[in-house]
Tab-separated table of C-alpha atoms and ligand atoms in Angstrom:
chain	number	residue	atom	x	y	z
A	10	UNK	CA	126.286	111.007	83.708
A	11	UNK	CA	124.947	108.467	85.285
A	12	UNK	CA	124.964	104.759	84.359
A	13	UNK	CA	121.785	103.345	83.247
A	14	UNK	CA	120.468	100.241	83.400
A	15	UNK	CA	119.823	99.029	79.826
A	16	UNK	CA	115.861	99.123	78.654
A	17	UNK	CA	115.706	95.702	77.984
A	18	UNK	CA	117.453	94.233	81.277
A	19	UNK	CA	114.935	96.980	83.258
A	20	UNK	CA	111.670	94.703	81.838
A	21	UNK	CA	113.331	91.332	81.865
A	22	UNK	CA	113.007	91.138	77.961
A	23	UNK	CA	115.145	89.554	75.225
A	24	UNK	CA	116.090	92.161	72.115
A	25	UNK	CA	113.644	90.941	70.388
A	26	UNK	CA	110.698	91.234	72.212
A	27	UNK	CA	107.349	91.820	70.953
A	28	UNK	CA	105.055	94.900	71.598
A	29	UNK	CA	102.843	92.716	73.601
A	30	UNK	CA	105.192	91.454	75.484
A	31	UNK	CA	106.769	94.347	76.161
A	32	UNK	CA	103.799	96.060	77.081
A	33	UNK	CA	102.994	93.193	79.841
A	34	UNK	CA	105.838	92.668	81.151
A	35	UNK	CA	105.488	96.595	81.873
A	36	UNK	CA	102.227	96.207	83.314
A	37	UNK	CA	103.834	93.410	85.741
A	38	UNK	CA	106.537	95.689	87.061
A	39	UNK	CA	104.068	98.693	87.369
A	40	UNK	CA	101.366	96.449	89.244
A	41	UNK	CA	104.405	95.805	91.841
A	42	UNK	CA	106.124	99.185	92.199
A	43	UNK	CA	103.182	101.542	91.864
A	44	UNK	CA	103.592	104.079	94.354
A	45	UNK	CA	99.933	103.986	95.323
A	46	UNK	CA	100.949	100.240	96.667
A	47	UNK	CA	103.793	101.443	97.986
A	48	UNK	CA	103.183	104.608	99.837
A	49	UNK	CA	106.769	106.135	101.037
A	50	UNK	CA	108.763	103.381	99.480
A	51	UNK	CA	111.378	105.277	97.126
A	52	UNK	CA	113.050	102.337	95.843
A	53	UNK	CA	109.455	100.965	94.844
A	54	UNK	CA	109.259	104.379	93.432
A	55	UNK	CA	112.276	104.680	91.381
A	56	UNK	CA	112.074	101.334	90.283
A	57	UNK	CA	108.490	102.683	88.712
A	58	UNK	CA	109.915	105.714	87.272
A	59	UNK	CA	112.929	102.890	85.144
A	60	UNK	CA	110.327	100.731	84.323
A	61	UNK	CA	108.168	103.385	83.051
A	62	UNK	CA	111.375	104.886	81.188
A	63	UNK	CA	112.097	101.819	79.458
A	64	UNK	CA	108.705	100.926	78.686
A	65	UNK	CA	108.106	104.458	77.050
A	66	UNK	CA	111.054	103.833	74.838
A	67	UNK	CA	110.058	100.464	73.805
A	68	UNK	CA	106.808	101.045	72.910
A	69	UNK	CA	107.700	103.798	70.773
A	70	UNK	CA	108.078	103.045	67.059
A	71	UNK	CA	109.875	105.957	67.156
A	72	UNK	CA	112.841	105.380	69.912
A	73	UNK	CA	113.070	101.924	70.212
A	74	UNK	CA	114.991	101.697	67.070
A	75	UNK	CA	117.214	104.575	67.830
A	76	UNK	CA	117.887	103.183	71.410
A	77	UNK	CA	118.542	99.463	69.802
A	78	UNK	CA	120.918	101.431	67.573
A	79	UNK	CA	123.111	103.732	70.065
A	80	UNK	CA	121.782	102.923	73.526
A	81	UNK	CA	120.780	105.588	75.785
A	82	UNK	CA	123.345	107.268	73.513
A	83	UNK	CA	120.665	107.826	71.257
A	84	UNK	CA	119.346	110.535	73.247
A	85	UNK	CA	121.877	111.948	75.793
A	86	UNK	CA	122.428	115.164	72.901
A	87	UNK	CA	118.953	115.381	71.662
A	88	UNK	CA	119.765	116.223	68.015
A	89	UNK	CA	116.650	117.581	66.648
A	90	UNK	CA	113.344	116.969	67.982
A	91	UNK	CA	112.693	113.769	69.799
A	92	UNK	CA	115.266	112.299	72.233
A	93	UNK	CA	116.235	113.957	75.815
A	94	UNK	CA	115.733	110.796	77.952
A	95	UNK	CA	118.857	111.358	79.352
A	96	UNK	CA	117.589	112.895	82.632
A	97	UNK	CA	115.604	111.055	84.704
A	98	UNK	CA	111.920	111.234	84.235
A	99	UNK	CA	110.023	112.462	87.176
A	100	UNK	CA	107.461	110.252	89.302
A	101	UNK	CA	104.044	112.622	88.062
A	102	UNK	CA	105.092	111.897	84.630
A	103	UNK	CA	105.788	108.427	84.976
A	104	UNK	CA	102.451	107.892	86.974
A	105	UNK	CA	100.850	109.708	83.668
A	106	UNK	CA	102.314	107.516	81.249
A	107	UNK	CA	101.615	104.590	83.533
A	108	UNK	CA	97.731	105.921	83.157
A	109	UNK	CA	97.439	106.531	79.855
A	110	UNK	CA	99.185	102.239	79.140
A	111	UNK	CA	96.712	100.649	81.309
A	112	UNK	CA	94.116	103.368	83.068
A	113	UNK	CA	91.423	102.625	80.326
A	114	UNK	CA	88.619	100.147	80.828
A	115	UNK	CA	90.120	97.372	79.571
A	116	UNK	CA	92.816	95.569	81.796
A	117	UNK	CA	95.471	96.926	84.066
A	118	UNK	CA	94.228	97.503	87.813
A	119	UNK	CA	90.822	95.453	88.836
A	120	UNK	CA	87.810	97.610	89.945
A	121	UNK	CA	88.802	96.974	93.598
A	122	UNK	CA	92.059	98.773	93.355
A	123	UNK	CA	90.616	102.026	91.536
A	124	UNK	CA	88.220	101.536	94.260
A	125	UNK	CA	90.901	101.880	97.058
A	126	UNK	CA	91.982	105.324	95.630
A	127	UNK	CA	88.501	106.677	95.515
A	128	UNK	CA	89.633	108.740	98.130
A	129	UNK	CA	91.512	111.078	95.735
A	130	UNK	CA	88.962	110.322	92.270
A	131	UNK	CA	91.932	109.501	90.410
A	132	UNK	CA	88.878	108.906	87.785
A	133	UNK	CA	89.476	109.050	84.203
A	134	UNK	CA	92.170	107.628	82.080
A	135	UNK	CA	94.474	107.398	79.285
A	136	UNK	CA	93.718	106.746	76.443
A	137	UNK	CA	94.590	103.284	74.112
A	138	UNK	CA	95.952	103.711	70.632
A	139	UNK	CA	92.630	104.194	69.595
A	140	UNK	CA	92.045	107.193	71.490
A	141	UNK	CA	89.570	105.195	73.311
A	142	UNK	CA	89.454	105.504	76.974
A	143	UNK	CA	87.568	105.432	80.288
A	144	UNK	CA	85.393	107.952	81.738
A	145	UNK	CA	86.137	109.487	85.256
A	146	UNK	CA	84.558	108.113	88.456
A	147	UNK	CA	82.453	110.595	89.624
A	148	UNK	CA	81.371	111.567	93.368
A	149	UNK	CA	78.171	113.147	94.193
A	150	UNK	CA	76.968	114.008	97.871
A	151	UNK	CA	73.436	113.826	98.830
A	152	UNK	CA	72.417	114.974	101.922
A	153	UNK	CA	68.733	112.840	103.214
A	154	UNK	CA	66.146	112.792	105.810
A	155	UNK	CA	66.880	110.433	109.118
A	156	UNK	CA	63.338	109.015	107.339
A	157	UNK	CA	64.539	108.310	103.892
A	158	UNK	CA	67.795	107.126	105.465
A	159	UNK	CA	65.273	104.726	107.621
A	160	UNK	CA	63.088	103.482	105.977
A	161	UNK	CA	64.714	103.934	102.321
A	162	UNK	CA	63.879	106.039	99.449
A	163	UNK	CA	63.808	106.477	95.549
A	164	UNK	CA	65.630	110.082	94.221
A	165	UNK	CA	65.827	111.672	91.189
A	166	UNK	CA	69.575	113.395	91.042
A	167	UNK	CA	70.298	115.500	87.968
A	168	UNK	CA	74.040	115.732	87.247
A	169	UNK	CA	76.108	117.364	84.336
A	170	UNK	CA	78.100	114.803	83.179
A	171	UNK	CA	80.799	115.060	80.136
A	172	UNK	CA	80.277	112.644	77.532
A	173	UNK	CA	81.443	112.342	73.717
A	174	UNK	CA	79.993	115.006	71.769
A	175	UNK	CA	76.748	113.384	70.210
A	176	UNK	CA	77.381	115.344	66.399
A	177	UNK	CA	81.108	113.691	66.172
A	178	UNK	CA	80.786	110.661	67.832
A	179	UNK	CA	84.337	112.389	70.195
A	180	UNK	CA	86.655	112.665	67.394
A	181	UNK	CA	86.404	116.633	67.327
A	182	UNK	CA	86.452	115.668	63.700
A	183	UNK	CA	83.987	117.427	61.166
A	184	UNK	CA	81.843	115.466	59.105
A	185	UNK	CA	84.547	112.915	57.054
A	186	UNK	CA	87.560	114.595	57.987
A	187	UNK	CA	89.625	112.607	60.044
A	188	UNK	CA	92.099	112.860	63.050
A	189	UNK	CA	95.696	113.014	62.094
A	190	UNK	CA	98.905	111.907	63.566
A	191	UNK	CA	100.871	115.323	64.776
A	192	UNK	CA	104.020	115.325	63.198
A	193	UNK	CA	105.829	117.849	65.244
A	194	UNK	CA	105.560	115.428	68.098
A	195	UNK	CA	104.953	112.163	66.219
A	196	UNK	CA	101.856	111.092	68.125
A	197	UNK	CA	103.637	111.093	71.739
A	198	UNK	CA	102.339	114.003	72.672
A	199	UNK	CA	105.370	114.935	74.542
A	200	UNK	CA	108.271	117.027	73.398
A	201	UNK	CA	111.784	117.427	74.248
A	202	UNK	CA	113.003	121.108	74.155
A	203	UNK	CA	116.833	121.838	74.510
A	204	UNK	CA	117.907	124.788	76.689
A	205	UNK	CA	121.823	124.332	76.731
A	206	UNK	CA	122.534	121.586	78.093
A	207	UNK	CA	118.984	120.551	79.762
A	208	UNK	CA	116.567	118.502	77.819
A	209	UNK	CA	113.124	119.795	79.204
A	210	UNK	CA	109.768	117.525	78.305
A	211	UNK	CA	106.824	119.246	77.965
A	212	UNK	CA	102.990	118.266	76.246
A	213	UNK	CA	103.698	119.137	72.500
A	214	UNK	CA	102.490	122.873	71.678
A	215	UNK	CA	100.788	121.881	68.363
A	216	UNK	CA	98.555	119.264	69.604
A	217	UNK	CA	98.390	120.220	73.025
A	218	UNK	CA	99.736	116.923	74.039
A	219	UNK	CA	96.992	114.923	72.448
A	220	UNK	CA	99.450	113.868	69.947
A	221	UNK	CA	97.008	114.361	67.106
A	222	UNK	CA	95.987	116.966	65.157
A	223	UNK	CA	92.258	117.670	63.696
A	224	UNK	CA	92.268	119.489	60.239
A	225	UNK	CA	88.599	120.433	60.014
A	226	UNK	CA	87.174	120.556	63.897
A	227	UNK	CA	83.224	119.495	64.504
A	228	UNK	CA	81.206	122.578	65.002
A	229	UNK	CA	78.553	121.217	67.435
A	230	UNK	CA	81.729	120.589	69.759
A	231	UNK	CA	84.722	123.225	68.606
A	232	UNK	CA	86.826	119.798	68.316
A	233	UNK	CA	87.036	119.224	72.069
A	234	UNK	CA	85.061	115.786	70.835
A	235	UNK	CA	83.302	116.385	74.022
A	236	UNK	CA	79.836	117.630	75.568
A	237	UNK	CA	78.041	118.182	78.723
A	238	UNK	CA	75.084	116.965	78.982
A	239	UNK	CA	72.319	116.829	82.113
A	240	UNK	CA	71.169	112.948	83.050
A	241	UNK	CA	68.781	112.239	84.943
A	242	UNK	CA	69.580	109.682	87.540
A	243	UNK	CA	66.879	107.267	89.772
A	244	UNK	CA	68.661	106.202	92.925
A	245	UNK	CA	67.444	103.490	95.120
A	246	UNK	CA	68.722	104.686	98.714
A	247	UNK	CA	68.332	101.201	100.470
A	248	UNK	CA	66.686	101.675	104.235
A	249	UNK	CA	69.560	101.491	107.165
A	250	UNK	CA	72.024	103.663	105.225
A	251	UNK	CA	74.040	105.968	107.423
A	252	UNK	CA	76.319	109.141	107.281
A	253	UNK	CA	79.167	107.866	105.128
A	254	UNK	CA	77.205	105.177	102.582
A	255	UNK	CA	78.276	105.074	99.243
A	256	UNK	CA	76.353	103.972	96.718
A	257	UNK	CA	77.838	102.719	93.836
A	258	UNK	CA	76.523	103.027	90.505
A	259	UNK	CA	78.581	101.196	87.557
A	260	UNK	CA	78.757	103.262	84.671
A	261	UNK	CA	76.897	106.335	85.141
A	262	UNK	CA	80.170	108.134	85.444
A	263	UNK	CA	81.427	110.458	83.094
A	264	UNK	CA	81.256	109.327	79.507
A	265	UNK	CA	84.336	107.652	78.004
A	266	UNK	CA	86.072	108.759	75.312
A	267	UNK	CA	85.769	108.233	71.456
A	268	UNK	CA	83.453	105.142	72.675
A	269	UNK	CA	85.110	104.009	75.603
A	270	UNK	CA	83.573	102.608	78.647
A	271	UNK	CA	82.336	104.987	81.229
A	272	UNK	CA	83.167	105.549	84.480
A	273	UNK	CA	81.203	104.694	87.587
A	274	UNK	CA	78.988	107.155	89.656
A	275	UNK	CA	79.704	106.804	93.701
A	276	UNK	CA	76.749	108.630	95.180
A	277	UNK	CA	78.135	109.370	99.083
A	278	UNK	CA	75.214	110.141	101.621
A	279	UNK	CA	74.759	112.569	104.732
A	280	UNK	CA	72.265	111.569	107.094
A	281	UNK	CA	70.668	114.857	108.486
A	282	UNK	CA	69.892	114.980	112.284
A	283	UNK	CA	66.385	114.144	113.226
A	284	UNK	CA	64.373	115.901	116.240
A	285	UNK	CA	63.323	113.155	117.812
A	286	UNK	CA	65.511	109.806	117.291
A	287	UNK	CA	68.963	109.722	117.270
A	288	UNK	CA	71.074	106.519	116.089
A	289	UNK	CA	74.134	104.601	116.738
A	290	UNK	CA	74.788	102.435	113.685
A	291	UNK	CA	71.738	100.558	113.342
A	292	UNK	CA	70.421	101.025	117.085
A	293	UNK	CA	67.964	103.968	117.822
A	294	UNK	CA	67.968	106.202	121.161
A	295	UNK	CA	64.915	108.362	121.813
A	296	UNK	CA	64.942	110.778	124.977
A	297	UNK	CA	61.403	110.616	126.823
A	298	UNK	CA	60.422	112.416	130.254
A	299	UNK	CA	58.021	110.935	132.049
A	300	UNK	CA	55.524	112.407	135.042
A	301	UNK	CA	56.975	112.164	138.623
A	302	UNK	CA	54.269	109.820	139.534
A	303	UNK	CA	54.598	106.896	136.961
A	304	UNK	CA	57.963	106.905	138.082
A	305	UNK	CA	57.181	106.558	142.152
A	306	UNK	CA	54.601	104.064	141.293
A	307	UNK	CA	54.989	102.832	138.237
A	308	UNK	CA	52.457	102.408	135.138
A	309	UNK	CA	52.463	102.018	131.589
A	310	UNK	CA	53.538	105.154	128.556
A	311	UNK	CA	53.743	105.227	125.290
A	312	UNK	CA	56.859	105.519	123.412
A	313	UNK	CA	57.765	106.636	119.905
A	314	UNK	CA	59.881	104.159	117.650
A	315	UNK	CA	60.417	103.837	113.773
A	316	UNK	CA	56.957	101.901	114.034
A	317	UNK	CA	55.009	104.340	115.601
A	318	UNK	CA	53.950	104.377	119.455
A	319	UNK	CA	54.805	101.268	121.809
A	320	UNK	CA	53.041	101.063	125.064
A	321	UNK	CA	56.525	100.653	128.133
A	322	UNK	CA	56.185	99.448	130.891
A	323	UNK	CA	57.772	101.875	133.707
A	324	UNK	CA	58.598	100.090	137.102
A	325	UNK	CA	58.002	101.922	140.662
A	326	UNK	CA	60.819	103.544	141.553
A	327	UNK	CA	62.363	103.923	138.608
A	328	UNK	CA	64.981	106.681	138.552
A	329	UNK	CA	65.970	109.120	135.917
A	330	UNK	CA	68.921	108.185	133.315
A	331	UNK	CA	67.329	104.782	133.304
A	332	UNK	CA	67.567	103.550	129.966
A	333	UNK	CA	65.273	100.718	128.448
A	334	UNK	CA	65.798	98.633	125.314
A	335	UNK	CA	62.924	97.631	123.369
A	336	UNK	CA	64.913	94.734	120.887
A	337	UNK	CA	64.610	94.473	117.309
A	338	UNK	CA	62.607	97.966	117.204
A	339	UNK	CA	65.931	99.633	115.656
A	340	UNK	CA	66.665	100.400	111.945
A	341	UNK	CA	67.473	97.421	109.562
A	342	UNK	CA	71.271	96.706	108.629
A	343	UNK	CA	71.904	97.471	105.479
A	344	UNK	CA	74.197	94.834	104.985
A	345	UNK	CA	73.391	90.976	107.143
A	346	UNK	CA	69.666	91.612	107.050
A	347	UNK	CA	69.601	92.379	111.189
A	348	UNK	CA	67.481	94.996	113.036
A	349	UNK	CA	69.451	97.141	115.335
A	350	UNK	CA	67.459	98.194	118.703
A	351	UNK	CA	65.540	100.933	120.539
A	352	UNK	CA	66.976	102.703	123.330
A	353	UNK	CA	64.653	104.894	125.961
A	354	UNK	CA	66.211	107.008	128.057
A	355	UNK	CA	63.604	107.973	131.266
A	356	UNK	CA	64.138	111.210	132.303
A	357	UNK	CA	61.819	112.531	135.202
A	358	UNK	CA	59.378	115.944	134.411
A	359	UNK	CA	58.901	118.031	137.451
A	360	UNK	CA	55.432	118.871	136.962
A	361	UNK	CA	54.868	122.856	136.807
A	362	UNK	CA	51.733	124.699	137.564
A	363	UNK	CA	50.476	123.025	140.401
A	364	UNK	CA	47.386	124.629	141.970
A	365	UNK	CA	43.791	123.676	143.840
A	366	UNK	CA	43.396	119.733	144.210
A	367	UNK	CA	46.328	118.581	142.887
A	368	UNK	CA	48.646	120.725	144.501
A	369	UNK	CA	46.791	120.159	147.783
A	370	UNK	CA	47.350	116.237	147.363
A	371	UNK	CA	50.759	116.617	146.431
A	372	UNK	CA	51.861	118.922	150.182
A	373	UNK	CA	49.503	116.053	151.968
A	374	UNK	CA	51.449	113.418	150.168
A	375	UNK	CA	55.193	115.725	151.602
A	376	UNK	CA	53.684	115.465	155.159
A	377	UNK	CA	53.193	111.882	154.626
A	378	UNK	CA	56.182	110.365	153.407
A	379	UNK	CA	58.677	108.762	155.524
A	380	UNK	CA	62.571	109.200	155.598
A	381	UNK	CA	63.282	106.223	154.011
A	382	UNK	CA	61.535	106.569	150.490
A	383	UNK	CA	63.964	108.344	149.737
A	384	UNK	CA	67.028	106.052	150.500
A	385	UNK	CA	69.888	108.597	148.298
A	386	UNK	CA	68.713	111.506	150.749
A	387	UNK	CA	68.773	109.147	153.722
A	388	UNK	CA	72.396	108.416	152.990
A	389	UNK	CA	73.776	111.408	152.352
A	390	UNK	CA	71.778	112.490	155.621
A	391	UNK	CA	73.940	109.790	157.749
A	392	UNK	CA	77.446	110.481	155.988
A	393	UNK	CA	76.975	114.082	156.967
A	394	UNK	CA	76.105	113.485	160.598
A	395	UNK	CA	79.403	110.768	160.127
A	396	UNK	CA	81.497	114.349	159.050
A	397	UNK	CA	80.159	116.561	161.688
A	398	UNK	CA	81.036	114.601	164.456
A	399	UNK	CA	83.988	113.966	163.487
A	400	UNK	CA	84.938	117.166	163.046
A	401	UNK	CA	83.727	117.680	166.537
A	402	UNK	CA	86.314	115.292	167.830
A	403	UNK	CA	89.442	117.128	166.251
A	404	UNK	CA	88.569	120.447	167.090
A	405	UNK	CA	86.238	120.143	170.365
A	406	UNK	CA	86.184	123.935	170.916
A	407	UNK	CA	84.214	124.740	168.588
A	408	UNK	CA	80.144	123.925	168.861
A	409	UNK	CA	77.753	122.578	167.146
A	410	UNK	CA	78.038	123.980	163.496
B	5	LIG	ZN1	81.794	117.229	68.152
B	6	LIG	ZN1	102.080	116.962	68.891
C-alpha cells in the first residue's frame, strides 16, 4: 500500500484545527490545483484529488475522529459501513465533492471564473449543510432578424425552468414533517461497499446520495422538492449585436435549491442572413448594379443603407468591383458607442431588351467610339500583336496566323 501523506500535513493544518479553517484552507488548495485552471497538469491534478481526500475526512464528524485515532489505518479494512479511503479517490469524484464545498452561491469561485467554463454549463451546485444551493446557469439560443439585430429589439422568451416546488418550499417534505439525516450513510451520501479486498464508493442506495431521508414526501412535488414551471422572460436585444452575443441575465437561471440563489440565464443569439445587407462586425456591404451609362458618364443613384436611400455619387468611368464607403452609415457597436460603415460594391447591368430608339442610339454610339475608350481592350490588343510577331521570328515558316 501506498504511503500517504497525512490529512493534516496535505492542508497545512495543526491537529487541532477548526472546521472553518479547515474548510478554507481547502478552498485555497482547490482554487490553485483545480483542474479547470490547470488543464493537462496531473500533478495539479493529483494534488486536487489529496486535498480533496483530506478535506473530505476532516470535515466529516464522522471520520475525522477515527482518522485522528488510527490514521489512514482507520479505514484501510473498512470494518462495517463507513471507511474505504484507502484507494485513491478518482478526479470526477473529487471535482464533485469540490462542487458540492464551495459550488453554491455563496463564496468559492467569483462569477468570472464560472463564467470561463460556460462553455461546458457546469451550472448548478452543491449544496451547503443546509441543503441550500445554487441554481444552474442556463443557455438559451435565439435566432433574430438582421433588423432586430440592427436596430435592437424587445422579446418575450418563454422557458421551463426548475425551481423549488412552490407547496414545500424544496424540502420534498409534507406539511410539518421534516427531512432527516440518513443513517445508513450518515448524511454523506456516499457509501463504501466491500467486495474482497476492494472498497468501492458509490451514492448511498437509501437516500440516493442526498444523504437525507424524507419520512412523509410533499404531494404537490412526490418529494423531489422541485417543480417546473414556465417564466416568462422580456429581453432587451441591444442594436449592433451579432452572431455569437450573449446576453447575460443574472438570476433568471434555474431556481436554487431549498432557497438558494439562482442561477443566471445566458441568452446566446444567431443573426439570420438578410437579402439585401450583409455585415462585417459593425460595417455593412450592400451589392448594387448600376446601368452601363451612369458608369461611362457618370451621375448620381440611390443607395439602400440601415437609414433608408442615400443619393451616390458615381464617377465617369467607373468600373465594376468598385467599392464605395459611405462612413458612419454602418450599424452601431454594441460596446464603445461607434458606428461601423457602409460598403457599395458597383457592379455594371448589361441592359437587356434593347429595341427601336434606344437600341438605334446605342449601334450609332459602337460606330462612334474610338479605340482608346476602352484602354483594357487597347492593351491587350498591343500585347497580342507583341506575341504574334514574335512568334513569327522563331518559327518564320509559318504565315500569318
Ligand atoms: Zn413539494
Ligand atoms: Zn444515505
Amino acid at each position: 500500500m501506498s504511503q500517504k501523506r497525512d490529512c493534516y500535513d496535505v492542508l497545512g493544518l495543526a491537529r487541532d484545527a477548526s472546521e472553518d479553517q479547515v474548510k478554507k484552507a481547502y478552498r485555497k488548495l482547490a482554487m490553485k490545483y483545480h483542474p479547470d485552471r490547470n488543464p493537462g497538469d496531473k500533478e495539479a491534478e493529483e494534488k486536487f484529488k489529496e486535498a480533496t481526500e483530506a478535506y473530505e475526512i476532516l470535515s466529516s464528524a464522522e471520520l475525522r475522529p477515527r482518522y485522528d485515532q488510527f490514521g489512514w489505518g482507520a479505514f484501510e479494512r473498512g470494518n462495517g459501513r463507513g471507511g474505504g479511503f484507502g484507494g485513491n479517490i478518482d478526479l470526477e469524484e473529487a471535482m464533485r465533492a469540490f462542487a458540492s464545498a464551495f459550488g453554491g452561491g455563496g463564496g468559492g469561485f467569483g462569477g468570472s471564473f464560472f463564467e470561463s467554463l460556460f462553455g461546458g454549463m457546469g451550472g448548478g451546485g452543491g449544496r451547503d449543510s443546509d441543503g441550500r444551493s445554487r441554481g444552474a446557469d442556463l443557455r438559451y439560443d435565439l435566432e433574430i432578424d438582421f433588423e432586430e439585430a440592427a436596430f435592437g429589439a424587445k422579446r418575450e422568451l418563454t422557458l421551463d425552468v426548475v425551481e423549488d416546488c412552490a407547496a414545500c418550499h424544496g424540502t420534498g417534505a409534507d406539511g410539518k414533517s421534516q427531512r432527516e439525516t440518513c443513517s445508513a450513510c450518515g448524511g454523506r451520501g456516499m457509501v463504501v461497499q466491500n467486495m474482497g479486498f476492494v472498497h468501492v464508493r458509490q451514492p448511498c442506495p437509501r437516500c440516493g446520495g442526498t444523504g437525507e431521508i424524507i419520512r412523509h414526501p410533499c404531494r404537490q412535488c412526490g418529494g423531489a422538492g422541485r417543480a417546473k414551471v414556465a417564466r416568462k422572460i422580456s429581453l432587451n436585444i441591444p442594436a449592433g449585436v451579432d452572431t455569437g452575443s450573449r446576453m447575460r441575465l443574472a438570476g433568471k437561471g434555474e431556481g436554487g435549491a431549498r432557497g438558494g440563489p439562482p442561477g443566471d440565464l445566458f441568452v446566446v443569439l444567431h443573426v439570420r442572413e438578410h437579402a439585401l445587407f450583409s455585415r462585417e462586425g459593425a460595417d455593412t456591404r450592400c451589392e448594387i448594379p448600376i446601368p452601363f451609362h451612369i458608369a461611362a458618364l457618370g451621375g448620381e443613384i440611390q443607395v439602400p443603407t440601415l437609414r433608408g436611400d442615400v443619393p451616390l455619387k458615381i464617377p465617369a468611368g467607373t468600373q465594376p468591383g468598385k467599392v464605395f464607403v459611405l462612413r458612419g452609415l454602418g450599424l452601431p457597436e454594441v460596446r464603445g458607442g461607434g458606428t461601423g460603415d457602409h460598403y457599395i460594391a458597383v457592379t455594371i447591368e448589361v441592359p437587356t431588351g434593347l429595341h427601336g430608339n434606344a437600341a438605334d442610339l446605342l449601334a450609332a454610339f459602337g460606330a462612334a467610339v474610338k479605340e482608346s475608350n476602352h484602354p483594357r481592350l487597347a492593351a491587350l490588343r498591343k500585347k497580342a500583336a507583341a506575341f504574334f510577331s514574335r512568334k513569327k521570328t522563331l518559327d518564320p515558316t509559318q504565315g500569318e496566323p
